[in-house]
Tab-separated table of C-alpha atoms in Angstrom:
chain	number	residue	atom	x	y	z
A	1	UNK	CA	-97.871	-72.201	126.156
A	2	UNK	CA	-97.407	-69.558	123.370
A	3	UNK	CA	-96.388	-66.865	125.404
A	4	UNK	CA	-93.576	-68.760	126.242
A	5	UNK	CA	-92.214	-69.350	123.160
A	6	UNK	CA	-89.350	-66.476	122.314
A	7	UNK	CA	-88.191	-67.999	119.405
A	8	UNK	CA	-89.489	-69.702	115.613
A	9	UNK	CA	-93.038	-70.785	116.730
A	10	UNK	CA	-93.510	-73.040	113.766
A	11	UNK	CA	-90.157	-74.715	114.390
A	12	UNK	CA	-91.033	-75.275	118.383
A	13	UNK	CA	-94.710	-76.883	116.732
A	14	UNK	CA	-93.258	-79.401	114.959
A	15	UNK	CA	-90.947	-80.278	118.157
A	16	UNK	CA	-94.420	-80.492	120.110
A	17	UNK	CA	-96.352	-82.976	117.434
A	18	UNK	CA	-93.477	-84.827	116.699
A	19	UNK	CA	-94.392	-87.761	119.004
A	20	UNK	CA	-97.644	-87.679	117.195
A	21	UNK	CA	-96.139	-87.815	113.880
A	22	UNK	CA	-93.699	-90.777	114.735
A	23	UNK	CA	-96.746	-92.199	116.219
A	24	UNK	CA	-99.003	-91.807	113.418
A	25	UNK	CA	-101.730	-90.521	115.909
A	26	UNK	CA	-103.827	-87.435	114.499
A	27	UNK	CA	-104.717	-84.579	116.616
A	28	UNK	CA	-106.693	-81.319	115.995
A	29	UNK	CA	-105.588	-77.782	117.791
A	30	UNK	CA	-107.246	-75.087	119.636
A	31	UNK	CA	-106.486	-71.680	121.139
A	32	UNK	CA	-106.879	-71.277	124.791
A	33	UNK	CA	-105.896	-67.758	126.875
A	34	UNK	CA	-101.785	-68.804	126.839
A	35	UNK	CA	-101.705	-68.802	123.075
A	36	UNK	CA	-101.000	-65.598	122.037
A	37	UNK	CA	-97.350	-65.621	120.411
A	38	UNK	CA	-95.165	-62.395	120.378
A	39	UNK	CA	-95.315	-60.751	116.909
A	40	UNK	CA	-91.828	-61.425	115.838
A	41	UNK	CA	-91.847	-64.727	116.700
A	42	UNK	CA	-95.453	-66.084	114.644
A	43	UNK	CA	-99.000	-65.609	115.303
A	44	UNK	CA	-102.398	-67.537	115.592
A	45	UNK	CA	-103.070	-67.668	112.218
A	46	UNK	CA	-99.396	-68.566	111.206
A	47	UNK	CA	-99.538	-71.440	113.402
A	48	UNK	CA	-102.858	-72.887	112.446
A	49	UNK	CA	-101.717	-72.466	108.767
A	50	UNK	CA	-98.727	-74.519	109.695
A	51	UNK	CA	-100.546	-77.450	111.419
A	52	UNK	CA	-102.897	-77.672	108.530
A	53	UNK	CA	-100.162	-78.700	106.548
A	54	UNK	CA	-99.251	-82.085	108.642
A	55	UNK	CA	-101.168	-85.127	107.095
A	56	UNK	CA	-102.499	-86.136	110.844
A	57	UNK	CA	-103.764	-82.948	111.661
A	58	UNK	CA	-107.229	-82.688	112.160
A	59	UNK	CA	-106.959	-78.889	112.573
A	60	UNK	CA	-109.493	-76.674	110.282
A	61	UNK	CA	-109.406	-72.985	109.470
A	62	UNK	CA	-111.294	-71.318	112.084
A	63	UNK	CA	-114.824	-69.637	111.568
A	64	UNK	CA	-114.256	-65.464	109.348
A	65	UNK	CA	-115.392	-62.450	111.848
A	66	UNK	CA	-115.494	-64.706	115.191
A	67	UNK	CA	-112.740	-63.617	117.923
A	68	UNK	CA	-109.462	-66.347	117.743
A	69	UNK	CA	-108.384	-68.695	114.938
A	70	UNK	CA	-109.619	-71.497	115.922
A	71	UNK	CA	-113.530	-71.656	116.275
A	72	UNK	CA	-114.098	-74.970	113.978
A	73	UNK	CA	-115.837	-78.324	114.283
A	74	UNK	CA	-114.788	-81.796	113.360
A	75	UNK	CA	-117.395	-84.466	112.484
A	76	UNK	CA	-116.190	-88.067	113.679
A	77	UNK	CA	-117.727	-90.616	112.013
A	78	UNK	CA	-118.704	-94.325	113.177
A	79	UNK	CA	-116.912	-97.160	111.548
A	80	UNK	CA	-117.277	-97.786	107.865
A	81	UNK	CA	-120.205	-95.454	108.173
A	82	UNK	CA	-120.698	-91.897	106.333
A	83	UNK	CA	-123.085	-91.176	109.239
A	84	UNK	CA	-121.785	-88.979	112.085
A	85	UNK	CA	-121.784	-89.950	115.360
A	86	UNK	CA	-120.096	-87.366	117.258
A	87	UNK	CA	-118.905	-83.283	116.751
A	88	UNK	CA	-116.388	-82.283	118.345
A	89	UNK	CA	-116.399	-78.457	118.793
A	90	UNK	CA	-112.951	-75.922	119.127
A	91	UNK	CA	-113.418	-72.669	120.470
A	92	UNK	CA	-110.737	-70.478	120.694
A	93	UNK	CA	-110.811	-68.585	124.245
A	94	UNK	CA	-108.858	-65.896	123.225
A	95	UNK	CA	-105.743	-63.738	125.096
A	96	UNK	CA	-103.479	-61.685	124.512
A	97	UNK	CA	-104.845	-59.464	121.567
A	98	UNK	CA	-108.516	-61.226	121.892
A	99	UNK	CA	-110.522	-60.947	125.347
A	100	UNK	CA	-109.944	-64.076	127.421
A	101	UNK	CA	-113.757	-64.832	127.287
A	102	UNK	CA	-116.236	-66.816	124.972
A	103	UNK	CA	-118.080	-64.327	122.749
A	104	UNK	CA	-121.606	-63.688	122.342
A	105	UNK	CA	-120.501	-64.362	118.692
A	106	UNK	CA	-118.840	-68.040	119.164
A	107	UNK	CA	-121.663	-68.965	121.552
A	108	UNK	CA	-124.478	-67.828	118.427
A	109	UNK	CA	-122.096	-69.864	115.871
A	110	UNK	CA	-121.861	-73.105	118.426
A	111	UNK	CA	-125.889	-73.107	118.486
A	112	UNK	CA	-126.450	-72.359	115.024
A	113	UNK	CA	-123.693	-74.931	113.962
A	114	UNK	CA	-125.144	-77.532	116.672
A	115	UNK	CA	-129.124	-77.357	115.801
């Protein structure tokens, strides 16, 4: 988890998707209550910068004025289709400088986004 990380956090990121990127397998990231990286060594918004920059990452910058970095939504799509079949939804549940709870902010955002 972040808090465990004591040293370059974007160097220890590309250690953890680097099966994925000799895979080829995308993957999107979220934020949970573990996250929150001491200052000297990154933080949120440095690391979802970073991710953004691998080719298979899925990872989107996160909604302005909600709590966390990582409050974003990625439309799948069915096959050879521009039609979309599922969302899948990233809240970012905070810690460490954020309250480890889902705001009354992400949860107006979610309905708004999903109606």
């Amino acid at each position: 988890t972040g808090n465990n990380i004591h040293s370059n956090s974007t160097a220890y990121w590309k250690y953890v998707v680097s099966p994925c990127l000799q895979s080829g397998t995308p993957w999107a990231h979220v934020f949970g209550n573990h996250d929150d990286l001491a200052e000297e060594w990154g933080n949120r918004r440095i690391l979802m910068t970073y991710d953004m920059t691998f080719n298979q990452s899925y990872t989107s910058k996160g909604v302005p004025n909600l709590p966390g970095e990582s409050n974003y939504f990625i439309p799948i799509y069915g096959e050879n289709s521009d039609l979309v079949s599922a969302i899948i939804y990233n809240l970012d549940t905070g810690g460490g400088q954020i309250p480890v709870q889902m705001s009354d902010d992400q949860v107006k955002w979610l309905l708004a986004t999903y109606t």
